[in-house]
mmCIF file of C-alpha atoms in Angstrom:
data_model
loop_
_atom_site.group_PDB
_atom_site.id
_atom_site.type_symbol
_atom_site.label_atom_id
_atom_site.label_comp_id
_atom_site.label_asym_id
_atom_site.label_seq_id
_atom_site.Cartn_x
_atom_site.Cartn_y
_atom_site.Cartn_z
ATOM 1 C CA MET A 1 135.323 5.307 67.970
ATOM 2 C CA ARG A 2 137.082 4.405 64.464
ATOM 3 C CA GLU A 3 139.581 2.530 63.978
ATOM 4 C CA PRO A 4 142.595 4.240 63.871
ATOM 5 C CA VAL A 5 144.491 4.111 60.009
ATOM 6 C CA ARG A 6 147.600 2.347 60.467
ATOM 7 C CA VAL A 7 150.771 3.741 58.445
ATOM 8 C CA GLY A 8 153.642 2.812 57.302
ATOM 9 C CA VAL A 9 157.309 4.809 56.387
ATOM 10 C CA VAL A 10 159.639 3.795 54.153
ATOM 11 C CA ALA A 11 163.024 6.458 53.609
ATOM 12 C CA LEU A 12 166.082 5.587 52.176
ATOM 13 C CA ASP A 13 167.762 7.633 55.044
ATOM 14 C CA ARG A 14 167.197 6.757 58.818
ATOM 15 C CA VAL A 15 167.250 9.452 60.371
ATOM 16 C CA LEU A 16 164.344 10.959 57.540
ATOM 17 C CA GLU A 17 162.637 7.868 58.211
ATOM 18 C CA ALA A 18 162.592 7.909 61.930
ATOM 19 C CA GLY A 19 161.609 12.023 61.537
ATOM 20 C CA THR A 20 158.515 11.068 59.772
ATOM 21 C CA ARG A 21 157.166 8.155 61.914
ATOM 22 C CA SER A 22 157.766 10.991 64.669
ATOM 23 C CA ALA A 23 155.791 13.370 63.219
ATOM 24 C CA LEU A 24 152.876 10.681 62.146
ATOM 25 C CA GLU A 25 152.181 9.514 65.547
ATOM 26 C CA GLN A 26 151.333 12.997 66.706
ATOM 27 C CA GLY A 27 148.632 12.916 63.955
ATOM 28 C CA ALA A 28 145.350 11.601 65.475
ATOM 29 C CA ASP A 29 143.621 8.742 64.253
ATOM 30 C CA LEU A 30 146.301 7.309 62.885
ATOM 31 C CA LEU A 31 149.015 4.598 64.299
ATOM 32 C CA VAL A 32 152.347 4.042 62.900
ATOM 33 C CA VAL A 33 153.010 0.317 62.086
ATOM 34 C CA ASP A 34 156.082 -1.973 60.728
ATOM 35 C CA ALA A 35 155.299 -2.804 56.938
ATOM 36 C CA ALA A 36 154.205 -7.028 58.318
ATOM 37 C CA ALA A 37 151.631 -4.943 60.365
ATOM 38 C CA ARG A 38 149.636 -4.408 57.022
ATOM 39 C CA PRO A 39 149.364 -0.538 56.916
ATOM 40 C CA ALA A 40 146.810 0.999 54.797
ATOM 41 C CA VAL A 41 148.801 3.614 53.622
ATOM 42 C CA THR A 42 152.926 3.615 53.092
ATOM 43 C CA VAL A 43 154.479 6.842 53.200
ATOM 44 C CA VAL A 44 157.243 7.061 50.501
ATOM 45 C CA VAL A 45 160.162 9.818 51.401
ATOM 46 C CA VAL A 46 162.675 10.425 49.428
ATOM 47 C CA ASP A 47 164.962 13.511 47.727
ATOM 48 C CA ARG A 48 163.925 13.297 43.846
ATOM 49 C CA VAL A 49 160.999 11.324 41.962
ATOM 50 C CA THR A 50 163.454 9.215 40.141
ATOM 51 C CA GLU A 51 163.316 5.504 38.576
ATOM 52 C CA PRO A 52 164.252 3.528 41.812
ATOM 53 C CA VAL A 53 161.866 5.496 43.578
ATOM 54 C CA LEU A 54 158.920 5.158 40.845
ATOM 55 C CA ASP A 55 159.668 1.226 40.952
ATOM 56 C CA LEU A 56 159.250 1.601 44.772
ATOM 57 C CA VAL A 57 155.755 2.899 44.317
ATOM 58 C CA ARG A 58 154.823 0.278 41.888
ATOM 59 C CA ARG A 59 155.990 -2.637 44.037
ATOM 60 C CA HIS A 60 153.930 -0.815 47.214
ATOM 61 C CA ARG A 61 150.749 -1.159 45.051
ATOM 62 C CA ALA A 62 151.246 -4.398 43.908
ATOM 63 C CA GLY A 63 152.066 -5.891 47.205
ATOM 64 C CA GLU A 64 149.556 -8.775 48.568
ATOM 65 C CA HIS A 65 147.324 -5.959 50.451
ATOM 66 C CA ARG A 66 148.253 -2.797 48.047
ATOM 67 C CA PRO A 67 148.566 0.199 50.438
ATOM 68 C CA GLU A 68 147.955 3.496 49.073
ATOM 69 C CA VAL A 69 150.914 5.385 48.674
ATOM 70 C CA VAL A 70 151.808 8.962 50.099
ATOM 71 C CA LEU A 71 154.919 10.180 48.365
ATOM 72 C CA VAL A 72 156.901 13.156 50.019
ATOM 73 C CA ALA A 73 160.073 14.572 48.136
ATOM 74 C CA THR A 74 162.219 17.554 48.386
ATOM 75 C CA GLU A 75 162.054 17.736 45.114
ATOM 76 C CA LEU A 76 158.278 17.586 43.425
ATOM 77 C CA VAL A 77 157.699 18.929 39.660
ATOM 78 C CA PRO A 78 154.509 18.557 37.817
ATOM 79 C CA THR A 79 156.126 16.083 35.383
ATOM 80 C CA SER A 80 157.705 13.966 38.653
ATOM 81 C CA ALA A 81 154.216 14.202 39.907
ATOM 82 C CA LEU A 82 152.333 12.458 37.119
ATOM 83 C CA HIS A 83 155.044 9.956 36.775
ATOM 84 C CA ALA A 84 153.978 9.287 40.673
ATOM 85 C CA ILE A 85 150.479 9.185 39.593
ATOM 86 C CA ALA A 86 150.904 6.739 37.352
ATOM 87 C CA CYS A 87 152.737 4.505 39.423
ATOM 88 C CA GLY A 88 150.217 4.690 41.912
ATOM 89 C CA ALA A 89 151.018 7.042 44.445
ATOM 90 C CA ARG A 90 147.404 8.892 45.927
ATOM 91 C CA GLY A 91 149.190 11.541 47.787
ATOM 92 C CA LEU A 92 152.024 13.902 47.209
ATOM 93 C CA LEU A 93 153.845 16.326 49.587
ATOM 94 C CA ARG A 94 157.080 18.410 48.987
ATOM 95 C CA ARG A 95 159.209 17.921 52.147
ATOM 96 C CA GLN A 96 158.758 21.296 53.096
ATOM 97 C CA GLU A 97 155.214 22.226 53.440
ATOM 98 C CA ALA A 98 155.060 18.486 55.629
ATOM 99 C CA SER A 99 153.889 19.790 58.689
ATOM 100 C CA VAL A 100 152.346 17.518 61.412
ATOM 101 C CA PRO A 101 148.468 18.468 60.699
ATOM 102 C CA ARG A 102 149.434 18.266 56.300
ATOM 103 C CA LEU A 103 150.860 14.737 56.487
ATOM 104 C CA ALA A 104 148.447 13.745 58.801
ATOM 105 C CA ALA A 105 145.376 14.941 56.497
ATOM 106 C CA THR A 106 147.411 13.624 53.628
ATOM 107 C CA VAL A 107 147.819 9.895 54.491
ATOM 108 C CA LEU A 108 144.014 10.113 55.961
ATOM 109 C CA ALA A 109 142.698 11.764 52.520
ATOM 110 C CA ALA A 110 144.576 8.427 50.992
ATOM 111 C CA ALA A 111 142.828 5.801 53.040
ATOM 112 C CA GLN A 112 139.828 7.266 52.061
ATOM 113 C CA GLY A 113 140.633 6.870 48.846
ATOM 114 C CA ASP A 114 140.901 10.811 47.798
ATOM 115 C CA CYS A 115 144.151 11.890 45.677
ATOM 116 C CA SER A 116 145.785 14.703 46.866
ATOM 117 C CA VAL A 117 148.016 16.726 45.426
ATOM 118 C CA PRO A 118 150.027 20.379 46.201
ATOM 119 C CA PRO A 119 147.793 23.442 44.176
ATOM 120 C CA ASP A 120 150.902 24.911 41.843
ATOM 121 C CA LEU A 121 151.448 21.508 41.186
ATOM 122 C CA LEU A 122 147.790 20.137 39.701
ATOM 123 C CA ASP A 123 148.064 23.946 37.776
ATOM 124 C CA GLY A 124 151.208 22.474 36.477
ATOM 125 C CA LEU A 125 149.473 19.014 35.652
ATOM 126 C CA LEU A 126 146.378 20.816 33.863
ATOM 127 C CA GLU A 127 148.700 22.608 32.334
ATOM 128 C CA ARG A 128 150.828 19.985 30.983
ATOM 129 C CA GLY A 129 147.075 17.957 29.812
ATOM 130 C CA ALA A 130 146.600 20.881 27.936
ATOM 131 C CA ALA A 131 149.752 21.124 25.935
ATOM 132 C CA GLY A 132 149.436 17.703 25.260
ATOM 133 C CA GLY A 133 152.099 17.041 27.361
ATOM 134 C CA MET A 134 149.935 14.930 29.618
ATOM 135 C CA SER A 135 150.248 11.218 26.854
ATOM 136 C CA ASP A 136 153.705 11.383 26.846
ATOM 137 C CA ALA A 137 154.556 11.140 30.626
ATOM 138 C CA TRP A 138 151.895 8.583 31.703
ATOM 139 C CA GLY A 139 152.976 6.842 28.748
ATOM 140 C CA SER A 140 156.350 6.485 29.787
ATOM 141 C CA ALA A 141 155.624 5.358 33.400
ATOM 142 C CA GLY A 142 152.578 4.336 33.035
ATOM 143 C CA LEU A 143 151.996 0.877 30.901
ATOM 144 C CA SER A 144 154.607 -1.896 30.709
ATOM 145 C CA GLU A 145 154.769 -3.325 26.755
ATOM 146 C CA ARG A 146 152.756 -6.366 28.007
ATOM 147 C CA GLU A 147 150.299 -4.477 29.616
ATOM 148 C CA GLN A 148 150.061 -2.814 26.519
ATOM 149 C CA ALA A 149 149.787 -5.996 24.079
ATOM 150 C CA VAL A 150 146.967 -7.545 26.957
ATOM 151 C CA LEU A 151 144.889 -4.063 26.533
ATOM 152 C CA ARG A 152 145.513 -3.927 22.577
ATOM 153 C CA MET A 153 143.502 -6.728 22.153
ATOM 154 C CA VAL A 154 141.341 -6.556 24.776
ATOM 155 C CA ALA A 155 140.427 -3.194 22.588
ATOM 156 C CA ASP A 156 139.800 -5.962 19.543
ATOM 157 C CA GLY A 157 137.261 -7.659 21.515
ATOM 158 C CA ARG A 158 139.381 -10.768 22.394
ATOM 159 C CA GLU A 159 138.195 -12.675 25.298
ATOM 160 C CA THR A 160 141.361 -13.614 27.984
ATOM 161 C CA SER A 161 141.155 -17.186 27.057
ATOM 162 C CA GLU A 162 141.994 -16.076 23.644
ATOM 163 C CA ILE A 163 144.650 -13.470 24.426
ATOM 164 C CA ALA A 164 146.287 -16.127 27.241
ATOM 165 C CA ARG A 165 146.592 -18.286 23.801
ATOM 166 C CA GLU A 166 147.806 -15.688 21.849
ATOM 167 C CA LEU A 167 150.558 -14.353 23.820
ATOM 168 C CA CYS A 168 151.558 -17.597 25.956
ATOM 169 C CA TYR A 169 150.342 -16.264 29.067
ATOM 170 C CA SER A 170 148.173 -18.381 31.378
ATOM 171 C CA VAL A 171 144.592 -16.956 31.623
ATOM 172 C CA ARG A 172 145.751 -16.134 35.067
ATOM 173 C CA THR A 173 148.290 -13.889 34.440
ATOM 174 C CA VAL A 174 146.579 -12.334 31.951
ATOM 175 C CA THR A 175 143.545 -11.350 34.565
ATOM 176 C CA THR A 176 146.468 -10.215 36.968
ATOM 177 C CA VAL A 177 147.840 -7.826 34.544
ATOM 178 C CA LEU A 178 143.918 -6.348 33.740
ATOM 179 C CA HIS A 179 143.541 -6.499 37.381
ATOM 180 C CA ASP A 180 146.877 -4.427 37.735
ATOM 181 C CA VAL A 181 146.395 -1.878 35.302
ATOM 182 C CA THR A 182 142.280 -1.074 36.420
ATOM 183 C CA GLN A 183 143.589 -0.648 39.726
ATOM 184 C CA ARG A 184 146.856 1.180 39.690
ATOM 185 C CA PHE A 185 144.502 4.161 37.504
ATOM 186 C CA ARG A 186 141.571 3.948 39.511
ATOM 187 C CA LEU A 187 139.686 2.739 36.695
ATOM 188 C CA ARG A 188 136.075 0.622 36.818
ATOM 189 C CA ASN A 189 136.451 -2.428 34.556
ATOM 190 C CA ARG A 190 138.289 -3.455 31.131
ATOM 191 C CA ALA A 191 136.378 -1.157 29.066
ATOM 192 C CA HIS A 192 137.355 1.849 31.114
ATOM 193 C CA ALA A 193 141.066 0.185 31.188
ATOM 194 C CA VAL A 194 140.703 0.297 26.829
ATOM 195 C CA ALA A 195 139.103 3.834 26.850
ATOM 196 C CA TYR A 196 141.425 5.667 29.472
ATOM 197 C CA ALA A 197 144.535 4.240 27.508
ATOM 198 C CA LEU A 198 143.062 5.015 24.325
ATOM 199 C CA ARG A 199 142.994 8.818 25.243
ATOM 200 C CA ALA A 200 145.892 9.180 27.057
ATOM 201 C CA GLY A 201 147.131 7.838 23.863
ATOM 202 C CA LEU A 202 148.957 4.384 25.330
ATOM 203 C CA LEU A 203 147.442 2.481 22.965
#
């Protein structure tokens, strides 16, 4: 018998948090825990995807044990969905569609490394990409100025020590920046990070 997936809940409203915890407790193969118990997946429940919400997603993904994030929002449109994914969200759901089975399935998929997006949102994301709007959306929520500076130098063929010296960072800081970028966007290595950023118009 496999271990249940540890899942935490974060909501700005205590009633929403309690309701979400209750729903998750009904899901098979899930164990609802507090943040101190190092959840593998954190469910974030909000009304709208605002900049503070995106910062919350970033902080969870940048945490010590890097839980996957499932974002459940009342309002979810292609642009906000794209920003949330850029910040590290692994699963997206609208609150009205978050039935117990669907929420549990999204959490389990996130724990296994799969990304779940409502079909109509996926269509909208594809349309934005085809229309050339994808780069702008990724760019506004994707890379900080420091991350862009480091990736530009990697693209120029600079070694980590050279980048650190020129930007007045420690070698550890440069390594952390590159690690954060590859983890956030599910990239394989430095070369993949540069190729992705160039394709997305971030550099």
